[in-house]
Short mmCIF file of C-alpha atoms and ligand atoms in Angstrom, two decimals:
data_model
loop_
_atom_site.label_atom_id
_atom_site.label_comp_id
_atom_site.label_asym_id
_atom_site.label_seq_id
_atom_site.Cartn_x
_atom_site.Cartn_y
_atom_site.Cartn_z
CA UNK L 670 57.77 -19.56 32.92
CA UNK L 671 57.08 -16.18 34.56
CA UNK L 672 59.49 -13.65 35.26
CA UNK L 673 58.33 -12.09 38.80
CA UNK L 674 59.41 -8.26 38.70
CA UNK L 675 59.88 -7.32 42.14
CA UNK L 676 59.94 -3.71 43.32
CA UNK L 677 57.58 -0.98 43.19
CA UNK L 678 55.37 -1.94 39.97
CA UNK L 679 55.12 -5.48 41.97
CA UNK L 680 53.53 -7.24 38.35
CA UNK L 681 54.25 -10.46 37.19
CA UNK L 682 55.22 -10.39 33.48
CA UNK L 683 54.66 -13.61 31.47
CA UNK L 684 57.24 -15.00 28.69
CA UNK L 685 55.67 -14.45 25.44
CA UNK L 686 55.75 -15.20 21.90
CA UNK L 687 57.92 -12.67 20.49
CA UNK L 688 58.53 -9.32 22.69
CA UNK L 689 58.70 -11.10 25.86
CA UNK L 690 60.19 -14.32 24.52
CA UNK L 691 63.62 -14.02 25.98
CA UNK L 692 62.71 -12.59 29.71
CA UNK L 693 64.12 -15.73 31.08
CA UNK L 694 67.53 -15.11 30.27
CA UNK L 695 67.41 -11.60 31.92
CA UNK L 696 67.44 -7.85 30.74
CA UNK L 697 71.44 -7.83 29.39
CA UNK L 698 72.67 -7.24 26.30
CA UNK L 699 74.33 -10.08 26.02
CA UNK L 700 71.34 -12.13 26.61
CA UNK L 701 69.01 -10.23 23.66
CA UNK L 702 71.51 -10.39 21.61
CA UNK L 703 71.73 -14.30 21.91
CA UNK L 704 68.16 -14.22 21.29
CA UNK L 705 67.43 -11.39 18.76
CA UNK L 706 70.95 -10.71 17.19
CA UNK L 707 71.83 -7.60 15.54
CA UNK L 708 68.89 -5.32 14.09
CA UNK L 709 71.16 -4.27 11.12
CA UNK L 710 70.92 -0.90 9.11
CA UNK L 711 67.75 -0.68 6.73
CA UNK L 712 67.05 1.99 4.56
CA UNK L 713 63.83 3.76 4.64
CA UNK L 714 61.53 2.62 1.62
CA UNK L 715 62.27 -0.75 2.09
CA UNK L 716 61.45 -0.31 6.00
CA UNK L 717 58.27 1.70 5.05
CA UNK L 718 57.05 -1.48 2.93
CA UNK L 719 57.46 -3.74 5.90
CA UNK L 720 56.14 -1.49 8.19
CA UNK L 721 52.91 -1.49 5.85
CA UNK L 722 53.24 -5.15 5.04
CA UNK L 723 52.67 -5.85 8.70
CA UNK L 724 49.93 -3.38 9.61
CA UNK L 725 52.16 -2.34 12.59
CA UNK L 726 50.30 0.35 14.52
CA UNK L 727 51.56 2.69 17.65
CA UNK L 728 50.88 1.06 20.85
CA UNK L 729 49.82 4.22 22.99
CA UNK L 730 46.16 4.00 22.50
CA UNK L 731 45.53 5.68 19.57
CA UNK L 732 46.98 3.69 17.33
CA UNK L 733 47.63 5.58 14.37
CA UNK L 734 50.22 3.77 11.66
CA UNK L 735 53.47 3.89 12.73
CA UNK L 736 54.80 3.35 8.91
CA UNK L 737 52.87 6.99 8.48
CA UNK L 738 54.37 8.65 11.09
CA UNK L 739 57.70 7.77 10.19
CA UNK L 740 57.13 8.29 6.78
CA UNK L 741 55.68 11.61 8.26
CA UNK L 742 58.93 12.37 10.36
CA UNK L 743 61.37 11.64 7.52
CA UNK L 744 59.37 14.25 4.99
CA UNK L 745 59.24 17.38 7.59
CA UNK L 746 62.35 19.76 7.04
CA UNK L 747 65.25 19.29 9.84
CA UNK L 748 67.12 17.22 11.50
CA UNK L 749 64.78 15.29 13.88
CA UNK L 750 64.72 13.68 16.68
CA UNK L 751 63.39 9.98 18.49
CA UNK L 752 61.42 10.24 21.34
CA UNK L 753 60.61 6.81 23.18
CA UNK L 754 58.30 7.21 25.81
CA UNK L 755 57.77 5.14 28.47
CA UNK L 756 55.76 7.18 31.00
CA UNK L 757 52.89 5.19 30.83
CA UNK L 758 50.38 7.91 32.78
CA UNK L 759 47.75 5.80 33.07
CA UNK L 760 48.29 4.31 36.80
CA UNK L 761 46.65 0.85 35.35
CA UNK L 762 49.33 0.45 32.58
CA UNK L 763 52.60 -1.25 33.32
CA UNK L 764 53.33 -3.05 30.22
CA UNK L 765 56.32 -0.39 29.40
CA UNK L 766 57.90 -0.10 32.86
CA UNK L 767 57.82 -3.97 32.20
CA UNK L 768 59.50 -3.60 28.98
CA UNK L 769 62.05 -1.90 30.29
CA UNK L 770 62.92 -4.30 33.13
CA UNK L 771 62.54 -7.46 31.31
CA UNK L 772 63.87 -6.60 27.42
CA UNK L 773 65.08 -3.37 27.42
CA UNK L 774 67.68 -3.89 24.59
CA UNK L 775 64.54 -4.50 22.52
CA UNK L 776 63.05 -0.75 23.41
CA UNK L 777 66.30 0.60 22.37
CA UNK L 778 66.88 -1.68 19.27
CA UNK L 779 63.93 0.17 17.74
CA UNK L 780 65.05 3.28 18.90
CA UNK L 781 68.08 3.49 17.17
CA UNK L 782 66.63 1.60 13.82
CA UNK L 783 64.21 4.79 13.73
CA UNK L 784 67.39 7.22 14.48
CA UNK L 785 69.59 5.38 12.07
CA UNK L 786 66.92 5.26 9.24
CA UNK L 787 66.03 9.24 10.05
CA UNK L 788 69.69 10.43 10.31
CA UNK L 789 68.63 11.36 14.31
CA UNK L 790 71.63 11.90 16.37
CA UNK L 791 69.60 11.82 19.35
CA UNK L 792 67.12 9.45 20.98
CA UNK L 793 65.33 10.95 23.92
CA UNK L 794 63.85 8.49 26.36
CA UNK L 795 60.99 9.75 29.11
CA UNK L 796 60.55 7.59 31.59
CA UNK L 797 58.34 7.36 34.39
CA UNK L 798 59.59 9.65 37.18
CA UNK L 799 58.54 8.14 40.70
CA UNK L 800 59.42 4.65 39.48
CA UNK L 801 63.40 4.44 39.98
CA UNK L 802 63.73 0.84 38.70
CA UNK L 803 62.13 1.73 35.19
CA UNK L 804 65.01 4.89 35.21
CA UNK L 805 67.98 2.20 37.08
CA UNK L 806 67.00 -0.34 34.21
CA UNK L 807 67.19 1.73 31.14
CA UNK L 808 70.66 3.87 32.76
CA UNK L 809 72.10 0.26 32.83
CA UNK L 810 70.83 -0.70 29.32
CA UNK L 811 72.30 2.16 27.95
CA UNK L 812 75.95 1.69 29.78
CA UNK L 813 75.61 -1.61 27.98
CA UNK L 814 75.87 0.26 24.75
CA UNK L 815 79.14 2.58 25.15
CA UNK L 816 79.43 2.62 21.10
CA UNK L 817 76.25 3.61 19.92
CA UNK L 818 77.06 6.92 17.55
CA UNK L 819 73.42 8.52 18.67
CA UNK L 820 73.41 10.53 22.12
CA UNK L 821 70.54 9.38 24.59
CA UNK L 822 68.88 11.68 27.21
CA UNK L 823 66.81 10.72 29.82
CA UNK L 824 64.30 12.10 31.42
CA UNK L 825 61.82 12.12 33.91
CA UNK L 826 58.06 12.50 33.44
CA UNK L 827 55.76 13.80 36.11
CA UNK L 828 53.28 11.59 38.07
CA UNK L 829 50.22 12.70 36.39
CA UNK L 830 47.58 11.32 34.42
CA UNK L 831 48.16 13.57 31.25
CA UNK L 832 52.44 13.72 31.82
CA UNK L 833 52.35 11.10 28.79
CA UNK L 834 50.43 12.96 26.17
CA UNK L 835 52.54 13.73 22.79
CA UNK L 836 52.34 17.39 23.93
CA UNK L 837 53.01 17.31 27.36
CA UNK L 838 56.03 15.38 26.56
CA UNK L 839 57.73 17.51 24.27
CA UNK L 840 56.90 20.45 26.56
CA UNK L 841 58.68 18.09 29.11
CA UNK L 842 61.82 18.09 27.18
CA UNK L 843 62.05 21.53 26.24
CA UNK L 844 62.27 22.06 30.49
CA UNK L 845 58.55 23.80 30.74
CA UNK L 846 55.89 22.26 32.69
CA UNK L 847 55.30 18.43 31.91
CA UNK L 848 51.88 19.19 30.81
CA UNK L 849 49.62 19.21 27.83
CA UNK L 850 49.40 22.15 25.49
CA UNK L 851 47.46 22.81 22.40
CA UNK L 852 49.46 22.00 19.19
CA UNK L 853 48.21 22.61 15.33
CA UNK L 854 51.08 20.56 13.71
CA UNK L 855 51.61 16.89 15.18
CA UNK L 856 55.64 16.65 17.00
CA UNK L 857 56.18 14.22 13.44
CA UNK L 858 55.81 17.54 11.44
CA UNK L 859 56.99 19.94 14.59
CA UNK L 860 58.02 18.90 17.67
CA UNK L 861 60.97 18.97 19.85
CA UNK L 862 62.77 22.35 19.69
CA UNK L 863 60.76 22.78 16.60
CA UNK L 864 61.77 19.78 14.62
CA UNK L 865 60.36 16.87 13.51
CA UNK L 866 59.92 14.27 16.60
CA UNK L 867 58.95 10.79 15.84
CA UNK L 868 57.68 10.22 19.31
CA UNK L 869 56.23 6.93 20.25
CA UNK L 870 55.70 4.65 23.17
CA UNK L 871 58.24 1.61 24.50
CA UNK L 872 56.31 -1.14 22.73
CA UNK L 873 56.04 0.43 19.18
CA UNK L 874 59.46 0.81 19.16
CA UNK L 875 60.25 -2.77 20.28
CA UNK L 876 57.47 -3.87 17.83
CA UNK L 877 59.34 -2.47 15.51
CA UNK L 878 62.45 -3.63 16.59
CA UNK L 879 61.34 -7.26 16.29
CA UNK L 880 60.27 -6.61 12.44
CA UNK L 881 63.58 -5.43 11.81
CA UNK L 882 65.46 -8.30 13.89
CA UNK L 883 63.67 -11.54 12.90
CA UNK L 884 61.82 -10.07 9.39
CA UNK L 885 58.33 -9.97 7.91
CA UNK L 886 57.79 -13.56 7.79
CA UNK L 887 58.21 -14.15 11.37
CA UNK L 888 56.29 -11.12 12.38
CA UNK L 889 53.25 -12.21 10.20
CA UNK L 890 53.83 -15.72 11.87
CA UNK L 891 52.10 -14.66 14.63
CA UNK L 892 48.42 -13.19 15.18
CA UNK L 893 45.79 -12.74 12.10
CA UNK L 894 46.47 -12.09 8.53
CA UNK L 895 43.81 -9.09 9.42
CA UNK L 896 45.74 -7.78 12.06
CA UNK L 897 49.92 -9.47 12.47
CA UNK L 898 52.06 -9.53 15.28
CA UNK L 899 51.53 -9.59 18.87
CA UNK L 900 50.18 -7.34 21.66
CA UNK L 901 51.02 -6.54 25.37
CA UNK L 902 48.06 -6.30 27.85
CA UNK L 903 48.46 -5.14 31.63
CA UNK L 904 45.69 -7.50 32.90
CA UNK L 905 44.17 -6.97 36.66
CA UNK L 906 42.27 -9.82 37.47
CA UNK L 907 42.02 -12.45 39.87
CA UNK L 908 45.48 -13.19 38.92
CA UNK L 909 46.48 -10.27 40.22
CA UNK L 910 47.96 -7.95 38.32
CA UNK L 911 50.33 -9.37 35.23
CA UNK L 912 51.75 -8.19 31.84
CA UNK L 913 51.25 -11.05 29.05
CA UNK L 914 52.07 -10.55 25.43
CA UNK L 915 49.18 -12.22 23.00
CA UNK L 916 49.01 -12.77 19.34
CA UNK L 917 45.91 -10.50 17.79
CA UNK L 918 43.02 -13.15 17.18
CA UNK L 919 43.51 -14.87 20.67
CA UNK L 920 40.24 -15.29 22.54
CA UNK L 921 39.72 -13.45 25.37
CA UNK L 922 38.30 -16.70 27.58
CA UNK L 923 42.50 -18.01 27.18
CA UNK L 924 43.44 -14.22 28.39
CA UNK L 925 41.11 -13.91 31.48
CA UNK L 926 41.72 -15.57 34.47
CA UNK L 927 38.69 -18.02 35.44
CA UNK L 928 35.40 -16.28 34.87
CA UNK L 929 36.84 -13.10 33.89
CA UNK L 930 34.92 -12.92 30.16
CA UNK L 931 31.59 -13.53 32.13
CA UNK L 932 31.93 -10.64 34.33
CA UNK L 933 32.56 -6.84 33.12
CA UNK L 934 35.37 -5.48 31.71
CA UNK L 935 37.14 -2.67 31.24
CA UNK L 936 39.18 -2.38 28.27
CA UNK L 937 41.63 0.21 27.01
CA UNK L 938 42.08 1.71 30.53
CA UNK L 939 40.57 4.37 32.47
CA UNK L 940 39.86 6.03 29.06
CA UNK L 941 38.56 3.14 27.74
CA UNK L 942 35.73 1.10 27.17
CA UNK L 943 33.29 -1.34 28.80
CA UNK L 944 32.11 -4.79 27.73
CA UNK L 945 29.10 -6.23 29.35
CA UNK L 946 29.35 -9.49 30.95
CA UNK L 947 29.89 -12.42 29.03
CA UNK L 948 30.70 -10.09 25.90
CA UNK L 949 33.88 -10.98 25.16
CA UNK L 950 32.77 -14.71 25.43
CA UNK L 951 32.99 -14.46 21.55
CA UNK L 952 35.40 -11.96 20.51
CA UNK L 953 39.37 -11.96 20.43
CA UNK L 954 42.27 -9.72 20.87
CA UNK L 955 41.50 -7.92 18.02
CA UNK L 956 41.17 -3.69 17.34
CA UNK L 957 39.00 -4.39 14.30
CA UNK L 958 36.77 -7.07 16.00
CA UNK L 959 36.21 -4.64 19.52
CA UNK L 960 35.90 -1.39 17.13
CA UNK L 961 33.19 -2.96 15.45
CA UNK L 962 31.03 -3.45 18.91
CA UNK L 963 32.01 0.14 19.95
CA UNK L 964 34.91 -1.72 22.36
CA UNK L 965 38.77 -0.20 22.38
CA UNK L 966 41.94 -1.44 22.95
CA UNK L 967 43.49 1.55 23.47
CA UNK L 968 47.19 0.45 25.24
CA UNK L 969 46.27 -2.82 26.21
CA UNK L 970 44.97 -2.41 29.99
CA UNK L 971 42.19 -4.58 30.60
CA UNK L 972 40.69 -4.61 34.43
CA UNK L 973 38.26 -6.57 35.47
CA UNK L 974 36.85 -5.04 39.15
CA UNK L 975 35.84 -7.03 41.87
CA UNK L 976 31.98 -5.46 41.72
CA UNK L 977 30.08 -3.07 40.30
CA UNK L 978 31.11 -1.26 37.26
CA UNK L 979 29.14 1.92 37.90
CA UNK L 980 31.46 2.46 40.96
CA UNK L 981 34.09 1.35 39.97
CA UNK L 982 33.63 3.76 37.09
CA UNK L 983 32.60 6.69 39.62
CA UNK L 984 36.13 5.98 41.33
CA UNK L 985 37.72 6.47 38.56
CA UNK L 986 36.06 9.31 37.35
CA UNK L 987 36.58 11.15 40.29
CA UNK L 988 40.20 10.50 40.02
CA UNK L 989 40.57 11.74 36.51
CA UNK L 990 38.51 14.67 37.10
CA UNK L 991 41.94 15.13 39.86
CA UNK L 992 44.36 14.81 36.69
CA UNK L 993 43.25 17.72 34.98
CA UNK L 994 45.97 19.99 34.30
CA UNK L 995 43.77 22.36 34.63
CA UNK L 996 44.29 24.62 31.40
CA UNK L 997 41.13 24.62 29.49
CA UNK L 998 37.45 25.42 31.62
CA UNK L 999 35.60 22.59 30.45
CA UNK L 1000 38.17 20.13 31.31
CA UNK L 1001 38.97 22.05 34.44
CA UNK L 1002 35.45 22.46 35.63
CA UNK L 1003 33.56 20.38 33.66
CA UNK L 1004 35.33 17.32 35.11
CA UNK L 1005 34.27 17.70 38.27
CA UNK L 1006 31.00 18.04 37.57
CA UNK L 1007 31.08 15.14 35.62
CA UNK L 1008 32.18 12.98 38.20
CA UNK L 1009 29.94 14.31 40.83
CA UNK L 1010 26.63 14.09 38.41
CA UNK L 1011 27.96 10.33 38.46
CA UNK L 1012 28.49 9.89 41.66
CA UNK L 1013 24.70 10.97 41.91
CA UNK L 1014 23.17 8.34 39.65
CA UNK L 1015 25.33 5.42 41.04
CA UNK L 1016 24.22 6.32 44.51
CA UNK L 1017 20.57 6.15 42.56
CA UNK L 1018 20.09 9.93 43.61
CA UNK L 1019 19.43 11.28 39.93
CA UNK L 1020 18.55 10.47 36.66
CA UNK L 1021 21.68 10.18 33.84
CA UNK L 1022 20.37 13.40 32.51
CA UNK L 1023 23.04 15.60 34.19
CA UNK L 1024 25.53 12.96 33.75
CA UNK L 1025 25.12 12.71 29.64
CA UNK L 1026 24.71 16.55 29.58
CA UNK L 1027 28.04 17.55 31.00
CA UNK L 1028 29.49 14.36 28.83
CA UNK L 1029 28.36 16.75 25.73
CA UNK L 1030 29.57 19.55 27.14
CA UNK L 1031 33.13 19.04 27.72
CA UNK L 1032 33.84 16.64 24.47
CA UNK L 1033 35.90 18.17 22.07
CA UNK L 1034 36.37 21.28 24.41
CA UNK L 1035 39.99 20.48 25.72
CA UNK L 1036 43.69 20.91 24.37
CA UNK L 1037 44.16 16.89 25.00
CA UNK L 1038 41.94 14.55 24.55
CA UNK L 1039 41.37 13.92 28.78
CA UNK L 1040 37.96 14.93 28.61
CA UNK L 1041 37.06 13.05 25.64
CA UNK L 1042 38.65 10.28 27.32
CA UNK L 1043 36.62 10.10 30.19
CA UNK L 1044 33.50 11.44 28.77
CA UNK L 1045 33.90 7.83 26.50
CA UNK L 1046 34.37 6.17 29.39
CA UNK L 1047 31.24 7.38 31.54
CA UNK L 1048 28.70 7.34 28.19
CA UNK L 1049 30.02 3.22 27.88
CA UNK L 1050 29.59 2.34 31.65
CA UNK L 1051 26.12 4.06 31.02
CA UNK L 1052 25.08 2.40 27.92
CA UNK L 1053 26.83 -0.63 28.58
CA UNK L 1054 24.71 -1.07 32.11
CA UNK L 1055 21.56 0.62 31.37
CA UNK L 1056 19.87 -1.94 33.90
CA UNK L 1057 22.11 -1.26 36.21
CA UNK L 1058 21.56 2.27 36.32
CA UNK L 1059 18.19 1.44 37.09
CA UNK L 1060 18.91 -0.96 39.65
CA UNK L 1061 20.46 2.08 42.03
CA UNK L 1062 17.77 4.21 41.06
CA UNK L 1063 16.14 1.60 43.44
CA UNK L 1064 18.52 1.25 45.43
CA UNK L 1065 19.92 -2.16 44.45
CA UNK L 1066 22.83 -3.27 43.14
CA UNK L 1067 23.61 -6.68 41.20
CA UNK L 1068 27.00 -6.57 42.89
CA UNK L 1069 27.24 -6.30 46.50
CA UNK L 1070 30.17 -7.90 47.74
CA UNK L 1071 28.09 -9.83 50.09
CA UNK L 1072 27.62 -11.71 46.73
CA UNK L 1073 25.20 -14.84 47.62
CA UNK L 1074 23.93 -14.64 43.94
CA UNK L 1075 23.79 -11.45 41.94
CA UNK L 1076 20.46 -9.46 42.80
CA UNK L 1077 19.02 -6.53 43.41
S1 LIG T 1550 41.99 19.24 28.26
FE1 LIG T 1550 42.36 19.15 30.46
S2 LIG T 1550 44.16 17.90 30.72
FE2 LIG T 1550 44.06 18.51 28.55
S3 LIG T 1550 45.28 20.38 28.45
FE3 LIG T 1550 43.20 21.04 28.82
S4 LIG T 1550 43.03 21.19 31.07
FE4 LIG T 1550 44.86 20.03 30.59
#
């Protein structure tokens, strides 16, 4: 029952309960259609009520409440727009590019629920710009609906770490550089050519689209009555590397392939979090249950590396400290620094002193929240593998891949 995407994302994308439930029967219209029928026209309070009902939340990492931010976007003065965005900057994160291929219909669904409801007459769509099967697949989606009265516009975000901030896309579509910028109003309030822009990622807006399509009840069928509905992870693991979509509440030992809960993890991507190993032996897929242990789930990319976690962490460091845009000092500098000062103490050269220093120093000093980002991610690897640490300081390391038993 998996769908094998072929081309340049190369990730196997699993059948699921809800999102990914029709990936069988291919990306057309006709197909979702047989499967989802027709989302219908609903008018905004009642939408609002759902949307609240079901606790539905954007899928981008921060989740803020996407019932607020459309409640948000219909409030501002003007005529605004819908932005889907499907840029996915995080190089680990696939699970849009394989929403688009697999149930495309289901991206745009929501899209034009949100236009309808708003009174948009366009829906903007940014989608990854290197990755001509994510563009082909939506183009062809989109011929598929000659009769839609909203005008779409594509376009094409830049390869870059930060391309898919809020800002950075709305700079994007005004034709300036696709790169973050300091904002004081959110794009809900202010946003594309000034107006409001209720800008979102691919899965929000098919998460909505399956409220709308199949109703509250079936929605709340699935997951917690904590936290409803389903989520889609981009898992690398010894599977390889794989999109599934879970209910919230599923344990993470029936996510991870073999003894993936007993080793460390990554979660929420490279600005994300890490769980020690055999932590998530006894927690689920759930944002309340990893908040609570100082965990994220940021936009569902959960790696598990093949070795140590302090360099794997320094790699990745060292290539976000590349991704800068370079605007602000502290995230231009300061980055660097970072990632060198970490490079030190997993080669067991210095003490974290330098390391949680610069951490302080560029935190809440940038337009966009990169270097908050990765200064989260370096303070968890730290905390999370305090004994580590001290292991290189010796110059050991539980993880050589000449692995015959884990010691120093
Ligand atoms: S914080 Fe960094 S990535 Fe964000 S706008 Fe400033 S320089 Fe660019």
């Amino acid at each position: 029952m998996t769908a094998r995407v072929l081309g340049p994302i190369g990730v196997d994308v699993e059948r699921g309960p809800a999102l990914l439930s029709a990936i069988d029967a291919g990306p057309s219209l006709a197909a979702h259609r047989s499967r989802h029928g027709e989302p219908g026209r609903p008018q905004l309070t009642p939408l609002l009520a759902d949307l609240e009902r079901v606790g539905l939340r954007g899928r981008g990492g921060a989740g803020f409440p996407f019932g607020r931010k459309l409640e948000a976007t219909a409030e501002a003065s003007g005529r605004p727009y819908v932005v889907v965005n499907l840029s996915e900057g995080e190089p680990a994160s696939c699970k849009d590019a394989a929403l688009a291929l697999t149930a495309p219909h289901l991206v745009l669904d929501g899209a034009v629920v949100a236009a309808r409801v708003l009174g948009s007459r366009e829906v903007h769509l940014v989608v990854p710009g290197t990755d001509l099967q994510v563009r082909a697949a939506i183009e062809t989606a989109l011929r598929e609906r000659p009769d839609e009265r909203i005008g779409f516009v594509v376009h094409r975000a830049d390869e870059a770490f930060v391309a898919g901030q809020a800002t950075a896309v709305i700079e994007l579509m005004a034709g300036r550089p696709n790169k973050p910028v300091t904002s004081w109003q959110p794009a809900a309030v202010r946003g594309h050519r000034g107006r409001p822009t209720l800008l979102s990622n691919g899965e929000t807006f098919a998460q909505l689209a399956i409220l709308v399509l199949h109703g509250v009840d079936a929605y709340l069928a699935h997951g917690t009555p904590e936290e409803p509905g389903t989520a889609l992870l981009t898992i690398h693991d010894d599977l390889g590397r794989r999109v599934v979509e879970v209910p919230f509440g599923t344990k993470w030992e029936a996510v991870l392939a073999q003894d993936g809960v007993d080793r460390p993890v990554l979660l929420g991507g490279y600005h994300g979090t890490w769980a020690d190993a055999g932590e998530l032996r006894d927690l689920t897929v759930s944002r309340a249950g990893l908040g609570a242990v100082d965990l994220t789930l940021g936009a569902g990319v959960v790696l598990v590396p093949d070795g140590c976690p302090l360099t794997f962490a320094t790699s990745i460091t060292s290539y976000l400290a590349g991704e800068s845009a370079g605007r602000c000092g502290p995230c231009r500098n300061g980055l660097p620094e970072l990632a060198r000062a970490l490079e030190r103490v997993t080669s067991g050269i210095a003490g974290l002193a330098e390391t949680e220093r610069l951490c302080g120093l560029v935190e809440r000093r940038g337009a966009c929240a990169h270097p908050d980002g990765t200064a989260r991610m370096v303070r968890s690897v730290l905390t999370r593998f305090h004994g580590e640490v001290e292991r290189h300081a010796r110059g050991g390391c539980s993880y050589r891949r000449d692995r015959i038993g884990r010691s120093a």
